[in-house]
GROMACS .gro file of C-alpha atoms in nm:
model
  406
    1UNK     CA    1   8.768  12.087  10.257
    2UNK     CA    2   8.565  12.180   9.951
    3UNK     CA    3   8.399  11.872   9.801
    4UNK     CA    4   8.284  12.082   9.505
    5UNK     CA    5   8.639  12.119   9.376
    6UNK     CA    6   8.675  11.901   9.065
    7UNK     CA    7   8.984  11.681   9.072
    8UNK     CA    8   9.131  11.548   8.750
    9UNK     CA    9   9.403  11.305   8.644
   10UNK     CA   10   9.614  11.447   8.363
   11UNK     CA   11   9.894  11.192   8.338
   12UNK     CA   12   9.971  10.828   8.418
   13UNK     CA   13  10.288  10.621   8.442
   14UNK     CA   14  10.359  10.257   8.512
   15UNK     CA   15  10.638  10.009   8.572
   16UNK     CA   16  10.541   9.639   8.577
   17UNK     CA   17  10.679   9.293   8.515
   18UNK     CA   18  10.599   9.358   8.148
   19UNK     CA   19  10.834   9.656   8.132
   20UNK     CA   20  10.838  10.032   8.178
   21UNK     CA   21  10.556  10.250   8.052
   22UNK     CA   22  10.178  10.264   8.051
   23UNK     CA   23  10.199  10.174   7.681
   24UNK     CA   24  10.369   9.846   7.770
   25UNK     CA   25  10.102   9.782   8.031
   26UNK     CA   26   9.823   9.838   7.776
   27UNK     CA   27   9.993   9.608   7.526
   28UNK     CA   28  10.012   9.337   7.791
   29UNK     CA   29   9.648   9.395   7.885
   30UNK     CA   30   9.531   9.358   7.526
   31UNK     CA   31   9.754   9.053   7.465
   32UNK     CA   32   9.611   8.880   7.778
   33UNK     CA   33   9.902   8.637   7.797
   34UNK     CA   34   9.984   8.408   8.086
   35UNK     CA   35  10.307   8.497   8.268
   36UNK     CA   36  10.477   8.248   8.496
   37UNK     CA   37  10.648   8.394   8.804
   38UNK     CA   38  11.023   8.436   8.848
   39UNK     CA   39  11.251   8.282   9.108
   40UNK     CA   40  11.467   8.567   9.244
   41UNK     CA   41  11.844   8.522   9.248
   42UNK     CA   42  11.854   8.554   9.626
   43UNK     CA   43  12.054   8.280   9.802
   44UNK     CA   44  11.890   8.373  10.132
   45UNK     CA   45  11.535   8.321  10.004
   46UNK     CA   46  11.512   7.990  10.192
   47UNK     CA   47  11.143   7.916  10.150
   48UNK     CA   48  10.926   7.664   9.968
   49UNK     CA   49  10.788   7.899   9.703
   50UNK     CA   50  11.020   8.195   9.633
   51UNK     CA   51  10.798   8.316   9.349
   52UNK     CA   52  10.748   8.677   9.235
   53UNK     CA   53  10.691   8.863   8.909
   54UNK     CA   54  11.005   9.075   8.881
   55UNK     CA   55  11.041   9.393   8.679
   56UNK     CA   56  11.286   9.331   8.392
   57UNK     CA   57  11.617   9.513   8.372
   58UNK     CA   58  11.549   9.887   8.339
   59UNK     CA   59  11.899  10.021   8.379
   60UNK     CA   60  11.909   9.910   8.741
   61UNK     CA   61  12.250   9.816   8.885
   62UNK     CA   62  12.260   9.458   8.757
   63UNK     CA   63  12.034   9.194   8.908
   64UNK     CA   64  12.096   9.325   9.261
   65UNK     CA   65  11.771   9.273   9.451
   66UNK     CA   66  11.908   9.476   9.742
   67UNK     CA   67  11.931   9.791   9.531
   68UNK     CA   68  11.683  10.073   9.577
   69UNK     CA   69  11.439   9.926   9.330
   70UNK     CA   70  11.112  10.068   9.469
   71UNK     CA   71  11.256  10.419   9.454
   72UNK     CA   72  11.371  10.362   9.096
   73UNK     CA   73  11.029  10.228   8.992
   74UNK     CA   74  10.852  10.528   9.145
   75UNK     CA   75  11.091  10.770   8.974
   76UNK     CA   76  11.041  10.611   8.630
   77UNK     CA   77  10.662  10.601   8.665
   78UNK     CA   78  10.650  10.961   8.791
   79UNK     CA   79  10.863  11.086   8.501
   80UNK     CA   80  10.628  10.918   8.256
   81UNK     CA   81  10.318  11.053   8.432
   82UNK     CA   82  10.452  11.410   8.427
   83UNK     CA   83  10.540  11.383   8.058
   84UNK     CA   84  10.196  11.239   7.986
   85UNK     CA   85  10.043  11.536   8.170
   86UNK     CA   86  10.251  11.783   7.970
   87UNK     CA   87  10.433  11.901   8.281
   88UNK     CA   88  10.804  11.954   8.333
   89UNK     CA   89  10.940  11.895   8.679
   90UNK     CA   90  11.124  12.228   8.668
   91UNK     CA   91  10.798  12.410   8.596
   92UNK     CA   92  10.614  12.274   8.900
   93UNK     CA   93  10.546  12.515   9.184
   94UNK     CA   94  10.784  12.382   9.449
   95UNK     CA   95  10.548  12.466   9.736
   96UNK     CA   96  10.208  12.405   9.573
   97UNK     CA   97  10.304  12.056   9.447
   98UNK     CA   98  10.296  11.740   9.660
   99UNK     CA   99  10.403  11.377   9.647
  100UNK     CA  100  10.202  11.094   9.806
  101UNK     CA  101  10.315  10.733   9.757
  102UNK     CA  102  10.175  10.411   9.899
  103UNK     CA  103  10.383  10.102   9.968
  104UNK     CA  104  10.372   9.782  10.171
  105UNK     CA  105  10.745   9.756  10.233
  106UNK     CA  106  10.885  10.095  10.132
  107UNK     CA  107  11.246  10.048  10.024
  108UNK     CA  108  11.336   9.708  10.174
  109UNK     CA  109  11.651   9.619   9.983
  110UNK     CA  110  11.904   9.803  10.197
  111UNK     CA  111  11.773   9.661  10.524
  112UNK     CA  112  11.738   9.307  10.389
  113UNK     CA  113  12.090   9.291  10.248
  114UNK     CA  114  12.279   8.995  10.394
  115UNK     CA  115  12.179   8.854  10.731
  116UNK     CA  116  12.165   9.175  10.927
  117UNK     CA  117  12.417   9.378  11.120
  118UNK     CA  118  12.422   9.665  10.874
  119UNK     CA  119  12.301  10.015  10.960
  120UNK     CA  120  11.921  10.029  10.949
  121UNK     CA  121  11.764  10.274  10.705
  122UNK     CA  122  11.407  10.402  10.735
  123UNK     CA  123  11.221  10.217  10.457
  124UNK     CA  124  10.935  10.460  10.409
  125UNK     CA  125  11.114  10.741  10.231
  126UNK     CA  126  10.989  10.697   9.875
  127UNK     CA  127  10.790  11.021   9.872
  128UNK     CA  128  11.069  11.232  10.020
  129UNK     CA  129  11.325  11.093   9.775
  130UNK     CA  130  11.095  11.159   9.479
  131UNK     CA  131  11.010  11.508   9.605
  132UNK     CA  132  11.381  11.583   9.640
  133UNK     CA  133  11.444  11.452   9.289
  134UNK     CA  134  11.170  11.681   9.152
  135UNK     CA  135  11.283  11.982   9.359
  136UNK     CA  136  10.956  12.005   9.554
  137UNK     CA  137  10.915  12.145   9.906
  138UNK     CA  138  10.543  12.082   9.959
  139UNK     CA  139  10.379  11.785  10.124
  140UNK     CA  140  10.564  11.453  10.089
  141UNK     CA  141  10.378  11.159  10.243
  142UNK     CA  142  10.442  10.784  10.247
  143UNK     CA  143  10.128  10.577  10.306
  144UNK     CA  144  10.171  10.226  10.446
  145UNK     CA  145   9.816  10.090  10.465
  146UNK     CA  146   9.926   9.746  10.344
  147UNK     CA  147   9.793   9.639  10.002
  148UNK     CA  148   9.539   9.924   9.999
  149UNK     CA  149   9.816  10.184  10.029
  150UNK     CA  150   9.799  10.305   9.668
  151UNK     CA  151   9.425  10.365   9.702
  152UNK     CA  152   9.475  10.558  10.024
  153UNK     CA  153   9.747  10.764   9.854
  154UNK     CA  154   9.498  10.876   9.589
  155UNK     CA  155   9.249  10.964   9.863
  156UNK     CA  156   9.512  11.180  10.032
  157UNK     CA  157   9.589  11.343   9.696
  158UNK     CA  158   9.222  11.425   9.642
  159UNK     CA  159   9.196  11.570   9.992
  160UNK     CA  160   9.507  11.787   9.943
  161UNK     CA  161   9.360  11.936   9.626
  162UNK     CA  162   9.013  11.986   9.772
  163UNK     CA  163   9.157  12.143  10.087
  164UNK     CA  164   9.352  12.393   9.877
  165UNK     CA  165   9.685  12.261  10.007
  166UNK     CA  166   9.816  12.163   9.663
  167UNK     CA  167   9.745  12.232   9.298
  168UNK     CA  168   9.932  11.927   9.168
  169UNK     CA  169   9.993  11.595   9.345
  170UNK     CA  170  10.213  11.316   9.212
  171UNK     CA  171  10.038  11.018   9.367
  172UNK     CA  172  10.048  10.641   9.344
  173UNK     CA  173  10.239  10.346   9.483
  174UNK     CA  174  10.555  10.141   9.447
  175UNK     CA  175  10.680   9.810   9.584
  176UNK     CA  176  10.982   9.594   9.509
  177UNK     CA  177  11.114   9.251   9.599
  178UNK     CA  178  11.121   9.188   9.972
  179UNK     CA  179  11.256   8.865  10.114
  180UNK     CA  180  11.074   8.933  10.440
  181UNK     CA  181  10.735   8.984  10.276
  182UNK     CA  182  10.773   8.679  10.053
  183UNK     CA  183  10.889   8.468  10.346
  184UNK     CA  184  10.590   8.576  10.554
  185UNK     CA  185  10.344   8.479  10.281
  186UNK     CA  186  10.517   8.142  10.253
  187UNK     CA  187  10.471   8.089  10.627
  188UNK     CA  188  10.103   8.181  10.587
  189UNK     CA  189  10.066   7.923  10.310
  190UNK     CA  190   9.931   8.199  10.087
  191UNK     CA  191  10.152   8.160   9.777
  192UNK     CA  192  10.011   7.988   9.468
  193UNK     CA  193  10.266   7.739   9.330
  194UNK     CA  194  10.158   7.807   8.971
  195UNK     CA  195  10.082   8.180   8.929
  196UNK     CA  196   9.831   8.441   9.045
  197UNK     CA  197   9.491   8.299   8.937
  198UNK     CA  198   9.208   8.514   9.075
  199UNK     CA  199   8.859   8.364   9.066
  200UNK     CA  200   8.977   8.022   8.941
  201UNK     CA  201   8.833   7.714   9.109
  202UNK     CA  202   9.167   7.563   9.214
  203UNK     CA  203   9.350   7.884   9.303
  204UNK     CA  204   9.581   7.838   9.599
  205UNK     CA  205   9.696   8.186   9.700
  206UNK     CA  206   9.858   8.488   9.544
  207UNK     CA  207  10.191   8.563   9.376
  208UNK     CA  208  10.369   8.888   9.453
  209UNK     CA  209  10.493   9.130   9.189
  210UNK     CA  210  10.717   9.433   9.166
  211UNK     CA  211  10.594   9.755   9.013
  212UNK     CA  212  10.480  10.113   9.042
  213UNK     CA  213  10.182  10.315   8.927
  214UNK     CA  214  10.188  10.696   8.944
  215UNK     CA  215   9.928  10.954   8.844
  216UNK     CA  216   9.934  11.331   8.816
  217UNK     CA  217   9.637  11.461   9.015
  218UNK     CA  218   9.534  11.826   8.973
  219UNK     CA  219   9.253  12.061   9.045
  220UNK     CA  220   9.051  12.109   8.727
  221UNK     CA  221   9.106  12.483   8.766
  222UNK     CA  222   9.484  12.441   8.759
  223UNK     CA  223   9.468  12.204   8.463
  224UNK     CA  224   9.237  12.442   8.276
  225UNK     CA  225   9.463  12.741   8.344
  226UNK     CA  226   9.758  12.567   8.180
  227UNK     CA  227   9.548  12.450   7.883
  228UNK     CA  228   9.546  12.080   7.974
  229UNK     CA  229   9.168  12.055   7.927
  230UNK     CA  230   9.165  12.203   7.578
  231UNK     CA  231   9.252  11.894   7.372
  232UNK     CA  232   8.911  11.731   7.399
  233UNK     CA  233   9.059  11.388   7.319
  234UNK     CA  234   8.946  11.223   7.643
  235UNK     CA  235   9.296  11.182   7.785
  236UNK     CA  236   9.220  11.394   8.092
  237UNK     CA  237   9.005  11.200   8.336
  238UNK     CA  238   8.822  11.279   8.657
  239UNK     CA  239   8.914  11.134   8.996
  240UNK     CA  240   8.549  11.087   9.075
  241UNK     CA  241   8.560  10.949   9.427
  242UNK     CA  242   8.772  10.770   9.686
  243UNK     CA  243   8.634  10.577   9.980
  244UNK     CA  244   8.826  10.408  10.257
  245UNK     CA  245   8.741  10.219  10.573
  246UNK     CA  246   8.884   9.972  10.824
  247UNK     CA  247   8.737   9.644  10.941
  248UNK     CA  248   8.926   9.654  11.271
  249UNK     CA  249   8.855   9.283  11.313
  250UNK     CA  250   9.147   9.054  11.220
  251UNK     CA  251   9.515   9.102  11.132
  252UNK     CA  252   9.487   8.935  10.791
  253UNK     CA  253   9.127   8.834  10.712
  254UNK     CA  254   8.840   9.066  10.616
  255UNK     CA  255   8.521   9.064  10.819
  256UNK     CA  256   8.277   8.804  10.695
  257UNK     CA  257   7.991   9.054  10.673
  258UNK     CA  258   8.195   9.286  10.448
  259UNK     CA  259   8.019   9.594  10.586
  260UNK     CA  260   8.324   9.819  10.574
  261UNK     CA  261   8.421   9.703  10.224
  262UNK     CA  262   8.070   9.794  10.112
  263UNK     CA  263   8.101  10.130  10.285
  264UNK     CA  264   8.424  10.210  10.100
  265UNK     CA  265   8.276  10.118   9.761
  266UNK     CA  266   7.957  10.319   9.818
  267UNK     CA  267   8.150  10.619   9.942
  268UNK     CA  268   8.366  10.618   9.629
  269UNK     CA  269   8.069  10.565   9.396
  270UNK     CA  270   7.865  10.854   9.536
  271UNK     CA  271   7.488  10.870   9.512
  272UNK     CA  272   7.300  10.580   9.350
  273UNK     CA  273   7.219  10.463   9.093
  274UNK     CA  274   7.576  10.346   9.047
  275UNK     CA  275   7.664  10.387   8.682
  276UNK     CA  276   7.974  10.167   8.640
  277UNK     CA  277   8.122  10.045   8.312
  278UNK     CA  278   8.396   9.820   8.456
  279UNK     CA  279   8.541   9.699   8.786
  280UNK     CA  280   8.911   9.638   8.848
  281UNK     CA  281   8.877   9.413   9.154
  282UNK     CA  282   9.127   9.353   9.432
  283UNK     CA  283   9.111   8.985   9.328
  284UNK     CA  284   9.432   8.844   9.477
  285UNK     CA  285   9.369   8.476   9.409
  286UNK     CA  286   9.328   8.385   9.776
  287UNK     CA  287   9.032   8.161   9.854
  288UNK     CA  288   8.849   8.393  10.094
  289UNK     CA  289   8.912   8.728   9.925
  290UNK     CA  290   8.782   8.641   9.580
  291UNK     CA  291   8.458   8.488   9.707
  292UNK     CA  292   8.388   8.773   9.948
  293UNK     CA  293   8.460   9.045   9.692
  294UNK     CA  294   8.240   8.873   9.434
  295UNK     CA  295   7.954   8.857   9.682
  296UNK     CA  296   7.994   9.221   9.785
  297UNK     CA  297   8.011   9.347   9.427
  298UNK     CA  298   7.679   9.173   9.364
  299UNK     CA  299   7.544   9.339   9.675
  300UNK     CA  300   7.658   9.691   9.580
  301UNK     CA  301   7.604   9.689   9.204
  302UNK     CA  302   7.322   9.435   9.189
  303UNK     CA  303   7.333   9.060   9.128
  304UNK     CA  304   7.205   9.094   8.773
  305UNK     CA  305   7.468   9.357   8.693
  306UNK     CA  306   7.779   9.151   8.766
  307UNK     CA  307   7.676   8.784   8.738
  308UNK     CA  308   7.726   8.727   8.365
  309UNK     CA  309   7.774   8.867   8.018
  310UNK     CA  310   7.508   9.045   7.821
  311UNK     CA  311   7.337   9.380   7.791
  312UNK     CA  312   7.373   9.594   8.101
  313UNK     CA  313   7.630   9.366   8.265
  314UNK     CA  314   7.943   9.506   8.433
  315UNK     CA  315   8.267   9.335   8.326
  316UNK     CA  316   8.555   9.277   8.566
  317UNK     CA  317   8.912   9.322   8.452
  318UNK     CA  318   9.134   9.102   8.672
  319UNK     CA  319   9.465   9.291   8.667
  320UNK     CA  320   9.649   9.067   8.912
  321UNK     CA  321   9.604   8.770   8.679
  322UNK     CA  322   9.823   8.967   8.438
  323UNK     CA  323  10.072   9.131   8.675
  324UNK     CA  324  10.063   8.942   9.003
  325UNK     CA  325  10.003   9.121   9.332
  326UNK     CA  326  10.214   9.439   9.348
  327UNK     CA  327  10.139   9.505   9.715
  328UNK     CA  328  10.107   9.873   9.798
  329UNK     CA  329  10.141   9.957   9.427
  330UNK     CA  330   9.850   9.731   9.325
  331UNK     CA  331   9.571   9.985   9.375
  332UNK     CA  332   9.766  10.257   9.195
  333UNK     CA  333   9.834  10.021   8.905
  334UNK     CA  334   9.464   9.934   8.910
  335UNK     CA  335   9.379  10.303   8.870
  336UNK     CA  336   9.633  10.339   8.588
  337UNK     CA  337   9.467  10.041   8.418
  338UNK     CA  338   9.128  10.206   8.473
  339UNK     CA  339   9.260  10.524   8.310
  340UNK     CA  340   9.379  10.326   8.008
  341UNK     CA  341   9.042  10.149   7.979
  342UNK     CA  342   8.865  10.486   7.988
  343UNK     CA  343   9.101  10.642   7.734
  344UNK     CA  344   9.058  10.354   7.489
  345UNK     CA  345   8.689  10.291   7.560
  346UNK     CA  346   8.752   9.915   7.573
  347UNK     CA  347   8.772   9.654   7.849
  348UNK     CA  348   9.042   9.408   7.736
  349UNK     CA  349   8.983   9.037   7.758
  350UNK     CA  350   9.104   8.878   8.080
  351UNK     CA  351   9.390   8.635   8.111
  352UNK     CA  352   9.221   8.301   8.032
  353UNK     CA  353   9.047   8.135   8.325
  354UNK     CA  354   9.059   7.755   8.318
  355UNK     CA  355   8.752   7.706   8.533
  356UNK     CA  356   8.583   7.988   8.723
  357UNK     CA  357   8.490   7.927   9.085
  358UNK     CA  358   8.109   7.892   9.094
  359UNK     CA  359   8.110   8.089   9.420
  360UNK     CA  360   8.260   8.386   9.231
  361UNK     CA  361   7.955   8.492   9.032
  362UNK     CA  362   8.115   8.775   8.835
  363UNK     CA  363   8.170   8.834   8.464
  364UNK     CA  364   8.531   8.796   8.348
  365UNK     CA  365   8.508   8.846   7.970
  366UNK     CA  366   8.766   8.646   7.778
  367UNK     CA  367   8.750   8.883   7.482
  368UNK     CA  368   8.757   9.260   7.464
  369UNK     CA  369   8.421   9.430   7.517
  370UNK     CA  370   8.324   9.796   7.468
  371UNK     CA  371   8.323  10.007   7.781
  372UNK     CA  372   7.966  10.108   7.859
  373UNK     CA  373   7.930  10.367   8.133
  374UNK     CA  374   8.238  10.588   8.146
  375UNK     CA  375   8.321  10.513   8.509
  376UNK     CA  376   8.554  10.246   8.644
  377UNK     CA  377   8.562  10.120   9.003
  378UNK     CA  378   8.895  10.000   9.146
  379UNK     CA  379   8.905   9.805   9.474
  380UNK     CA  380   9.195   9.736   9.711
  381UNK     CA  381   9.203   9.562  10.047
  382UNK     CA  382   9.491   9.496  10.283
  383UNK     CA  383   9.602   9.337  10.607
  384UNK     CA  384   9.475   9.512  10.915
  385UNK     CA  385   9.131   9.546  10.755
  386UNK     CA  386   9.235   9.838  10.532
  387UNK     CA  387   8.985   9.892  10.249
  388UNK     CA  388   9.001  10.145   9.966
  389UNK     CA  389   8.792  10.202   9.655
  390UNK     CA  390   8.864  10.453   9.379
  391UNK     CA  391   8.638  10.564   9.094
  392UNK     CA  392   8.781  10.708   8.773
  393UNK     CA  393   8.556  10.869   8.513
  394UNK     CA  394   8.564  11.044   8.179
  395UNK     CA  395   8.607  11.415   8.245
  396UNK     CA  396   8.327  11.512   8.009
  397UNK     CA  397   8.071  11.257   8.129
  398UNK     CA  398   7.796  11.283   8.385
  399UNK     CA  399   7.854  11.143   8.733
  400UNK     CA  400   7.729  11.120   9.085
  401UNK     CA  401   8.049  11.244   9.240
  402UNK     CA  402   8.180  11.049   9.537
  403UNK     CA  403   8.407  11.172   9.810
  404UNK     CA  404   8.711  11.096  10.014
  405UNK     CA  405   8.632  10.928  10.340
  406UNK     CA  406   8.851  10.896  10.648
   0.00000   0.00000   0.00000
């Protein structure tokens, strides 16, 4: 492993409840509208709150929620990311290119069709299907570290490049409607009856979402050799650091001391002082998560840095208030959003917050603000105590480069 190898992101792609394309995601981010969740047309979704933000029709086979939606989302996002990077699938080195995708549920539709009895299919095959579609024979890995899976996938991508195992990695995450997952969150009492409302005083849980976020990760040397670094327009960004850790404490709740969450953030940020222009928090809308993350951000970045607006303050962009919680795709979508913020140099205004929880002392600007430091921190946490933090940065800016941490 050579930590001195510079790793860059040359392309991004997204599929969300607002439509296909990173452009559609940016338009939704800048519009900051409130989206109410959908009720899936699933007669077997016998639960109190069958709420989820569904991806609109994108040429999928009708409204069939048992179709291979997660695979389709990943394919669409990957095609966009490759085009954004100026790469054609047929031009990729079949052995020196890899695919790493994170997901909570993999491809659940086939196995959740009907009431059972059908032949079981392995759900975690997104990466292999995408690699086959692209004609690649290198590494193909599915990561299933719960809602931090997309962050872990980017850590694996960074490691593959730094270890010299791959020149190009198509990395990210994808998740689709799962009756089992939604039913489990209903049993946990963790679904908000209104919508996903991170950091609001009366929030009552989260609301799931479908979607995919995919990035093209390359060694800077490979990108330079093909002329991808020559434009000088700021579109190519640096994957500055990835940190991950595990609480190993409780199946669903984070440790109260937050030590491992702090470790992941600091590992991703590198050496202090931590120069951060924006944070895309995990921010699911659950009571415990939002308060704990707010407290730990104040601990890592400094209470004065995140507590309120003004000179030197770090704004938070609450992506799940816009999209809902996309499970294993959420961290990857957070990194795509970070890339768009860096490319545009602006932190969009957040979806309006009715009343912010006083225990969540963070700055959620309601109007667009200029991006200060050209580094964005993205956090993701999942069941099983899985924690991941990712830092994206402008490729031509200074940094204190972080690492990838197992």
